[in-house]
Coordinates of C-alpha atoms in Angstrom, one line a residue:
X1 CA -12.3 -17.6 -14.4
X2 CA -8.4 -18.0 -14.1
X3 CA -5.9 -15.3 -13.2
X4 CA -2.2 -14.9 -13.2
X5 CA -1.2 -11.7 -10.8
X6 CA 2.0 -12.5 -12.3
X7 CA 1.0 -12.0 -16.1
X8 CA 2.5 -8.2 -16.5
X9 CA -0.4 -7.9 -19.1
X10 CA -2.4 -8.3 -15.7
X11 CA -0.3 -6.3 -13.9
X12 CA -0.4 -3.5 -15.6
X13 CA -3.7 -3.2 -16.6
X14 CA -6.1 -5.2 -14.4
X15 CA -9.3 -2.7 -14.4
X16 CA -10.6 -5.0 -17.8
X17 CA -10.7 -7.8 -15.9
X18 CA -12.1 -6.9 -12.9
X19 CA -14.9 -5.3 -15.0
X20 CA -15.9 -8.6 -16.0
X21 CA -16.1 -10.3 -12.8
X22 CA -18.3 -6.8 -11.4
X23 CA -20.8 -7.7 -14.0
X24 CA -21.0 -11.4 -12.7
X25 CA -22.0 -10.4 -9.4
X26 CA -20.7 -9.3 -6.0
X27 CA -18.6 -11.8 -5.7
X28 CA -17.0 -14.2 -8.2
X29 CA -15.0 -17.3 -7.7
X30 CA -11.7 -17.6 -10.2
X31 CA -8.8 -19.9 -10.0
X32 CA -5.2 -18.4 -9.5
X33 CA -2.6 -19.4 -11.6
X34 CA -1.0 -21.2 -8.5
X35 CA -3.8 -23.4 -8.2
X36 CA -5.6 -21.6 -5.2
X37 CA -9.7 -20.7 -5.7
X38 CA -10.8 -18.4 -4.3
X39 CA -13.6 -15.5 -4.3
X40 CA -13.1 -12.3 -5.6
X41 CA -14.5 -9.1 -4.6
X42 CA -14.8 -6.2 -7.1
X43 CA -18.0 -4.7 -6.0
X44 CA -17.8 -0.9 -3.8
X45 CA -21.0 -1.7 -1.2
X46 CA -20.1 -6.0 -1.3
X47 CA -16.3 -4.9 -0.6
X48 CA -17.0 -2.4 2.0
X49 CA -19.7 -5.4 3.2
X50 CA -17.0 -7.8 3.6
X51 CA -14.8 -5.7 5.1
X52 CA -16.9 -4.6 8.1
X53 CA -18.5 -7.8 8.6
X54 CA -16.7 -10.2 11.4
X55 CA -18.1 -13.7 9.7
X56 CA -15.0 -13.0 7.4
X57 CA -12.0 -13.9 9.4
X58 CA -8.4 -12.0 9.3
X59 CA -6.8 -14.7 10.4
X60 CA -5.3 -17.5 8.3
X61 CA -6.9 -20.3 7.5
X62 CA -6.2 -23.1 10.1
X63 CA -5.8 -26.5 7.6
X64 CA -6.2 -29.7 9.6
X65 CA -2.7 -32.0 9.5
X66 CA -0.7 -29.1 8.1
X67 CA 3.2 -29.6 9.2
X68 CA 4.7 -27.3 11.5
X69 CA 7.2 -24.6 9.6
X70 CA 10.4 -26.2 9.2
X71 CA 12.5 -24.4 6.6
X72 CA 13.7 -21.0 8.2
X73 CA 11.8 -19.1 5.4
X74 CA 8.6 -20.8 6.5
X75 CA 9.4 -20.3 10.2
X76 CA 10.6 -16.6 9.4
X77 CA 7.3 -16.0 7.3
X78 CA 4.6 -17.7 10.2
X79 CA 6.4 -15.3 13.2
X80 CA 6.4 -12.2 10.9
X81 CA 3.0 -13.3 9.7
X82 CA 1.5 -12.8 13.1
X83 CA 1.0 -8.9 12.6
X84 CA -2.7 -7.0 13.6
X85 CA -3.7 -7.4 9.6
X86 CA -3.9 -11.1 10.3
X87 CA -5.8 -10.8 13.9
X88 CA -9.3 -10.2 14.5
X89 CA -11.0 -8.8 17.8
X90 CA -9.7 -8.9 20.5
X91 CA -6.3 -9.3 19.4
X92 CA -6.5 -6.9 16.9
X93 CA -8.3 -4.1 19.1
X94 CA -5.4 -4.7 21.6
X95 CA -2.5 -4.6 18.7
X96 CA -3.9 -1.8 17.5
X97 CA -4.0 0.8 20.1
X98 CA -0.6 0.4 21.0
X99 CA 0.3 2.3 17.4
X100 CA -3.0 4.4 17.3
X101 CA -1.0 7.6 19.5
X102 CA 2.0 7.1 17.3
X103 CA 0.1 8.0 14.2
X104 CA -2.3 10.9 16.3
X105 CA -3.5 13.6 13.8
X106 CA -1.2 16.0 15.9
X107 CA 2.3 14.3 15.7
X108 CA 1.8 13.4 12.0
X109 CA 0.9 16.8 11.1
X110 CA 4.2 17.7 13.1
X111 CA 6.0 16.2 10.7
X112 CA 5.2 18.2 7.6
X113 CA 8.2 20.7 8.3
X114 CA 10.8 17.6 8.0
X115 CA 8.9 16.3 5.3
X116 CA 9.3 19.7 3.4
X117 CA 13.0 19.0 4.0
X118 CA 13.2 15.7 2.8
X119 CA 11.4 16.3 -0.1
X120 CA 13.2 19.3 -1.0
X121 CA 16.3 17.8 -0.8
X122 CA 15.6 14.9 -3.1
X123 CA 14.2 17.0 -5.4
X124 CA 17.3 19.0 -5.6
X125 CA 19.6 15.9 -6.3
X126 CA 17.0 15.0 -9.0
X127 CA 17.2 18.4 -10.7
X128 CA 21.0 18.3 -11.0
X129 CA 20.8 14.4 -12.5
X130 CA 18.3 15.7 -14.5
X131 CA 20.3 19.1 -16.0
X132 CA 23.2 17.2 -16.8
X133 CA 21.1 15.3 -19.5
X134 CA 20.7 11.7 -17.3
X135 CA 17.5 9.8 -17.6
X136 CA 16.2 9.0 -13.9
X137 CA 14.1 6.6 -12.8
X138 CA 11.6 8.7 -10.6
X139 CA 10.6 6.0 -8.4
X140 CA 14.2 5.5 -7.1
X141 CA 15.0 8.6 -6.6
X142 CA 11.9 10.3 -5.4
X143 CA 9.2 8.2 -4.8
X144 CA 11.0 5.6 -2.8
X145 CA 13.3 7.8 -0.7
X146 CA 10.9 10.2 0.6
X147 CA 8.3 7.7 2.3
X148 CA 10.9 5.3 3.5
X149 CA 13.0 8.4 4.9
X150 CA 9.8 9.6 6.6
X151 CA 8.8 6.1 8.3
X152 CA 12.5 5.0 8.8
X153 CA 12.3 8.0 11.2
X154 CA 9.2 7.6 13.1
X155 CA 10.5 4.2 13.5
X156 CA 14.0 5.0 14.4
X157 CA 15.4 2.7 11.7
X158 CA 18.7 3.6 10.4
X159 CA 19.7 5.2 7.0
X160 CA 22.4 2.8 5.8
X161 CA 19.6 0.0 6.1
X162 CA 16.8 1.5 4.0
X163 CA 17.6 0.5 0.8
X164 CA 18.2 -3.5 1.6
X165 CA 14.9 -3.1 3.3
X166 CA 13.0 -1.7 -0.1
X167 CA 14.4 -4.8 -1.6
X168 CA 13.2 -7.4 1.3
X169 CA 9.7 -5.9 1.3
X170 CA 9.6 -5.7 -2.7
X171 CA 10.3 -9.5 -2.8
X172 CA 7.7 -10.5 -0.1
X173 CA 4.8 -8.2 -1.3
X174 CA 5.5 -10.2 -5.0
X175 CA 4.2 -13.6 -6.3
X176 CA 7.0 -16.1 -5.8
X177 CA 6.6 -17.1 -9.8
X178 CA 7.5 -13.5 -11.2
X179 CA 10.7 -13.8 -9.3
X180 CA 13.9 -15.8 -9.2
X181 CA 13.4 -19.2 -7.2
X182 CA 14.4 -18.7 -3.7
X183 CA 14.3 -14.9 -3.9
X184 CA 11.3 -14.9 -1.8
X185 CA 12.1 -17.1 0.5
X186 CA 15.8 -15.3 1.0
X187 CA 13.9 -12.5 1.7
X188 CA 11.9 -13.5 4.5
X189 CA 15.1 -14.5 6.3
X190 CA 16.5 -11.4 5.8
X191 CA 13.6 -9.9 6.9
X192 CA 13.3 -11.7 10.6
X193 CA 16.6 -11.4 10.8
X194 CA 17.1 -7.7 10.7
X195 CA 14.1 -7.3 12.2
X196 CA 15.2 -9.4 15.2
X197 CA 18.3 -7.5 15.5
X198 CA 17.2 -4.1 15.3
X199 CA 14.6 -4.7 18.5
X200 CA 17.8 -6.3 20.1
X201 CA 19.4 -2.9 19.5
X202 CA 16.6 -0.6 20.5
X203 CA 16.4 -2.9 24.0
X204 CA 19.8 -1.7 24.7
X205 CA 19.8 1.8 23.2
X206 CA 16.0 2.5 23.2
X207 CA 15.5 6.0 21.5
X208 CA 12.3 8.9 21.3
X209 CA 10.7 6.6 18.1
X210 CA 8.0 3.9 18.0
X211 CA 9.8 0.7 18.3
X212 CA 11.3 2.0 21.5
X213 CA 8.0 2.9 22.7
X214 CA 6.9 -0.5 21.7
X215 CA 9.2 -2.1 23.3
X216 CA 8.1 -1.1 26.7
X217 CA 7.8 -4.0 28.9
X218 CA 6.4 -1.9 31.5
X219 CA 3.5 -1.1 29.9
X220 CA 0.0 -2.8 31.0
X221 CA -0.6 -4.9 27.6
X222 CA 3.0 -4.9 26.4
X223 CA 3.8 -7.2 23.4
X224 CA 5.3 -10.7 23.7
X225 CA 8.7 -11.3 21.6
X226 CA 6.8 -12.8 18.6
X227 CA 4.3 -10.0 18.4
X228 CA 6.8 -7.3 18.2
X229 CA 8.4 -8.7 15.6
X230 CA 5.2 -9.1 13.6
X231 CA 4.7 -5.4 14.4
X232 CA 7.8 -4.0 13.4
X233 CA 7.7 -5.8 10.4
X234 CA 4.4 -5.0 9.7
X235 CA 4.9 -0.9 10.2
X236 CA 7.9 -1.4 8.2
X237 CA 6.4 -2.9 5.5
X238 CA 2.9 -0.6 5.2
X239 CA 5.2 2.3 6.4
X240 CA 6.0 2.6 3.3
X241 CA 5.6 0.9 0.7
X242 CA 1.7 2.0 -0.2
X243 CA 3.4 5.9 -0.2
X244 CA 5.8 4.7 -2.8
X245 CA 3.1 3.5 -5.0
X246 CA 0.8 6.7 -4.2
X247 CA 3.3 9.0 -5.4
X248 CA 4.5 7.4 -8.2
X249 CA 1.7 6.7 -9.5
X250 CA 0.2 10.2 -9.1
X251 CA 3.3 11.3 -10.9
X252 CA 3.0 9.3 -13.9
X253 CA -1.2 10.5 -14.1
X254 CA 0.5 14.3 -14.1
X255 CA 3.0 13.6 -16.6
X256 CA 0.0 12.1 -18.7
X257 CA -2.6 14.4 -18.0
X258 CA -0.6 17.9 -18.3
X259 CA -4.1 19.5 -18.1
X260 CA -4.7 18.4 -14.6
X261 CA -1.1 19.2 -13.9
X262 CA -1.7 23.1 -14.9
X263 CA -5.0 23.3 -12.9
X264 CA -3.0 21.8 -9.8
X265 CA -0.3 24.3 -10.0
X266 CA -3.1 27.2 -11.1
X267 CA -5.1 26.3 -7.7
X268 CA -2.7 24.8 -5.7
X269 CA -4.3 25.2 -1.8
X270 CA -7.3 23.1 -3.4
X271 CA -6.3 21.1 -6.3
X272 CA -3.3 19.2 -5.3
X273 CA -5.7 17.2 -2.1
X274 CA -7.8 16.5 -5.3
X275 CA -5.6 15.2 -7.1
X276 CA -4.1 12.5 -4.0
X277 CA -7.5 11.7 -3.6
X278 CA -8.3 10.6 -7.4
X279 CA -5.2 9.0 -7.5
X280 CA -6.4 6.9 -4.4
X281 CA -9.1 6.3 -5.9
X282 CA -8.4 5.6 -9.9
X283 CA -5.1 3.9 -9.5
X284 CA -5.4 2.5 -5.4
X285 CA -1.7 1.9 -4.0
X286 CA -3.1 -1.3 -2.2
X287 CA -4.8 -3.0 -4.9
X288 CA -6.6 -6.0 -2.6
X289 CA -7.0 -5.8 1.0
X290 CA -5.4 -8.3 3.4
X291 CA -7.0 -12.1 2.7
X292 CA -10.3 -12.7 4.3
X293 CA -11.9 -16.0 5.5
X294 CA -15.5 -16.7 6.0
X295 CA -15.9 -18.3 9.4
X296 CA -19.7 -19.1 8.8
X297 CA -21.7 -19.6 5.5
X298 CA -22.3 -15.9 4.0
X299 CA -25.2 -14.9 1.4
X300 CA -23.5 -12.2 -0.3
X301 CA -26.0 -10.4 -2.3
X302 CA -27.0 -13.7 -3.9
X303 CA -23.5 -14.5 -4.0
X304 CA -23.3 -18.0 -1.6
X305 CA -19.6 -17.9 0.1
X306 CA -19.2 -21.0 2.5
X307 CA -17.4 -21.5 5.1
X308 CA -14.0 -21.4 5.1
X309 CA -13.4 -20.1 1.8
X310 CA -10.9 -17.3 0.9
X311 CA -12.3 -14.1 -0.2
X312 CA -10.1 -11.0 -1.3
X313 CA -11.9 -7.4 -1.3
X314 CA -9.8 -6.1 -4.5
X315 CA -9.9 -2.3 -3.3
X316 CA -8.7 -0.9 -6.8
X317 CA -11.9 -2.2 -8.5
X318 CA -13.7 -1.4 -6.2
X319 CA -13.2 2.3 -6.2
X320 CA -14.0 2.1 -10.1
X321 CA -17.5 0.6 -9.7
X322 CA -19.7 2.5 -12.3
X323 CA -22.6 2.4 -9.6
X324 CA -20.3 5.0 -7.0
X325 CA -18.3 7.1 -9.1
X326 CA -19.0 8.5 -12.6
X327 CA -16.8 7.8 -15.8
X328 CA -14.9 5.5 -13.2
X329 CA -12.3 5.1 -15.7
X330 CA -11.4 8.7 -16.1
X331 CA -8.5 10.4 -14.4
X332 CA -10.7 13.6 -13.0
X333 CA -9.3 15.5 -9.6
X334 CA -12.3 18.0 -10.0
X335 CA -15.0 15.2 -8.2
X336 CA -12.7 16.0 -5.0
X337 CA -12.9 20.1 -5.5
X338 CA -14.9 22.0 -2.4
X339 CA -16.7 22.8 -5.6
X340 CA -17.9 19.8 -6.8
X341 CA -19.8 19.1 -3.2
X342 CA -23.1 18.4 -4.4
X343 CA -21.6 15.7 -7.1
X344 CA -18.7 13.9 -4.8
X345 CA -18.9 10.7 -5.2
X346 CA -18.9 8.0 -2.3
X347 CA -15.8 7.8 -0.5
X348 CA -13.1 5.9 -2.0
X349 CA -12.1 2.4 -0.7
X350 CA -7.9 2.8 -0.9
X351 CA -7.2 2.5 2.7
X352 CA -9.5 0.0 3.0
X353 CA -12.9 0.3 5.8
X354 CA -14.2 -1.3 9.1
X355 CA -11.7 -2.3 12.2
X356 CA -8.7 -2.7 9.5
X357 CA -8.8 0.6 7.8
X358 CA -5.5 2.5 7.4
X359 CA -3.7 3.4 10.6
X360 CA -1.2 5.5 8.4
X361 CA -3.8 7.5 5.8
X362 CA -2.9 10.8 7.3
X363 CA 0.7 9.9 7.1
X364 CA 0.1 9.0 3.1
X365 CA -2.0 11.9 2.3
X366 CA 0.5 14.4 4.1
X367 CA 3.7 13.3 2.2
X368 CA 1.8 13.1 -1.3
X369 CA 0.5 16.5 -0.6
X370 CA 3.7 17.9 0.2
X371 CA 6.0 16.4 -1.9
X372 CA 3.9 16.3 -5.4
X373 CA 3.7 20.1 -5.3
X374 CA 7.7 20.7 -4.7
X375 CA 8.7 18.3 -7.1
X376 CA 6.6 20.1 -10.2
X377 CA 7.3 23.5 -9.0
X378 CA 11.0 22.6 -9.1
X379 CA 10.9 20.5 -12.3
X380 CA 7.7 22.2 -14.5
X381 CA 9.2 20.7 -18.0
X382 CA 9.7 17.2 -16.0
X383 CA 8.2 14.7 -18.9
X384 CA 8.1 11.3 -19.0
X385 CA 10.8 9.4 -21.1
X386 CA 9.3 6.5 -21.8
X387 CA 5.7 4.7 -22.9
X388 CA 3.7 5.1 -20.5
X389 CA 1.3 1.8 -22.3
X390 CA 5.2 -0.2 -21.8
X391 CA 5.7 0.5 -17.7
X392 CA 6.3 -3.0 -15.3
X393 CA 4.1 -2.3 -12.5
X394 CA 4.1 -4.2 -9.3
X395 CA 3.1 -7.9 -10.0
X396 CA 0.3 -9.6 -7.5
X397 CA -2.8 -8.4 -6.1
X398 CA -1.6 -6.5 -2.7
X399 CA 0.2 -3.7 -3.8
X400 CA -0.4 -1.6 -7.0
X401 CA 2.5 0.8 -8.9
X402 CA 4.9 1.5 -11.4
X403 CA 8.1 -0.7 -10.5
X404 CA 9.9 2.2 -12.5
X405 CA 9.1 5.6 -13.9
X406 CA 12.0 7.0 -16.1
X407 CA 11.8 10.8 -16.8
X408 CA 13.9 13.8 -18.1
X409 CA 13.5 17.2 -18.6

């Protein structure tokens, strides 16, 4: 089969498709619109198979005779590229630890006060845009803001840089073909550069947050020049952006499901977790996890996968595979109730599962369940101004959201 990430038909309605290749098997080879084959993974148990299972490689393909970077996008791309996502054990057990204490159960929870804050005081800007008659585009002004204000922090990145870097990491996270030539490339210099620069800066001035703590050359396993680049890049990038997507998109399933809406704000010390957790699961921020490779011929529940071939575990089907969760396709918080124990489905695949799963889920889940319940307590006649069949969402197969979501009161 052939698929264009870039179609917005595609984009903003993939879960047709990827119902087709589940019924051909675990694992279905299609042809991207780029030219690339590669296997496809809509399956819950093959996914969470794949994902666990070392024969399939993080690390990018190695291709016999291929020229060295020369442009300074490719070269900015191949050092920023070099992040724990793309590493496998050792490497990656190594890379990881160093950010595992940042993102402790303990210090995130810390941060619910400031996230209160934050959220609050978006929310209040919103209301007065909102009372004066203006149409606003919920993901600029809310769902954007919060998560990048949150991680921006923790990462001691500062505020007048935030919004260049939403651009940058939109660009990157896109197919080159649904944008202008040469914006994603610009964007990967920009990247490196700013990237480079701001460890430059926190080497003279280090600070409290994780780069500086990163940065350590003292410690025992302390990360070369390259690698920290990769890894502030990388925390930037997944700091972030997946948040964004969570809470918009769990916005736009309120404003289109007003009965879930009431229960939430009828129950709230049990329904709003519900709801972040079927919108993790029925619309997943991270729609595909990061590329694997098989390193070894792989039998994949009949499914043959040689060697060297590319195989992507597409986390958003996954978590609507008919065999793990009933009426899939159906926006219902109530599986997730303390009530609804017996009946729960499987756990959902959004943060991915095995070495690579989410370093920053508590972070995700903490700000969503914060944030959603302030914004509709503040705004209860918030409505959506726009067709909700019409909304651009994210193009590609990483990242899954609404690029906009206009509302009014």
């Amino acid at each position: 089969m052939r698929l264009d990430p870039a179609d917005p038909a595609f984009s903003h309605d993939p879960f047709p498709y990827y119902a087709r290749l589940r019924e051909q098997g675990p694992a279905a080879r299609v042809e991207l619109a780029n030219g690339t084959r590669a296997w496809l993974v809509t399956g819950y148990e093959p996914g969470r198979a794949v994902l666990a299972d070392p024969c399939f490689s993080n690390v990018p393909s190695p291709r016999a005779g291929r020229p060295k970077p020369h442009s300074p996008a490719q070269r900015a791309r191949a050092c920023l590229a070099r992040h724990m996502l793309n590493t496998d054990a050792p490497d990656h057990t190594r890379l990881r630890r160093l950010t595992t204490a940042a993102f402790a159960p303990r210090r995130i929870d810390a941060l619910r006060p400031r996230i209160d804050r934050l959220a609050t005081g978006l929310i209040a800007s919103l209301a007065d845009r909102l009372s004066s008659g203006e149409t606003v585009d919920l993901v600029d002004a809310f769902a954007f803001p919060l998560p990048i204000l949150v991680i921006s922090e923790v990462l001691g990145v500062p505020e007048a840089d935030r919004a260049a870097l939403r651009e940058w990491t939109y660009r990157v996270g896109s197919p080159a073909d649904a944008l202008p030539p040469g914006a994603v490339d610009e964007a990967w210099v920009r990247l490196h550069a700013y990237v480079s620069s701001l460890i430059a800066e926190k080497r003279r001035t280090p600070g409290d947050d994780l780069f500086s703590v990163l940065i350590d050359d003292s410690a025992e396993d302390a990360l070369d020049d390259g690698e920290l680049l990769a890894m502030a890049f990388l925390l930037l990038f997944a700091g972030y952006e997946t948040t964004m997507n969570l809470l918009a998109s769990a916005s736009l399933l309120l404003l289109t499901h007003p009965d879930e809406l009431t229960a939430a704000q009828r129950a709230p010390d049990t329904h709003w977790a519900a709801v972040v957790e079927e919108t993790l699961r029925y619309d997943s921020p991270l729609e595909g996890a990061t590329w694997r490779r098989a390193t070894a011929t792989v039998n994949l529940g009949g499914a043959v996968i040689p060697a060297g071939d590319s195989v992507l575990v597409v986390l958003a089907a996954a978590n609507r595979d008919p065999h793990h969760f009933p009426q899939p396709d159906a926006f219902r918080p109530s599986r997730y109730l303390p009530a609804a124990e017996a009946e729960r489905p499987a756990p959902h695949a959004a943060f991915g599962h095995g070495p690579h799963f989410c370093i920053g889920s508590r972070l995700a889940r903490l700000e969503a369940t914060t944030a959603l319940p302030l914004l509709f307590d503040a705004l209860p006649d918030l409505c959506l101004a726009a067709d909700a069949t019409q909304l651009p969402y994210r193009p590609g197969l990483l990242v899954r959201g609404p690029r906009s979501l206009p509302v009014t009161r």
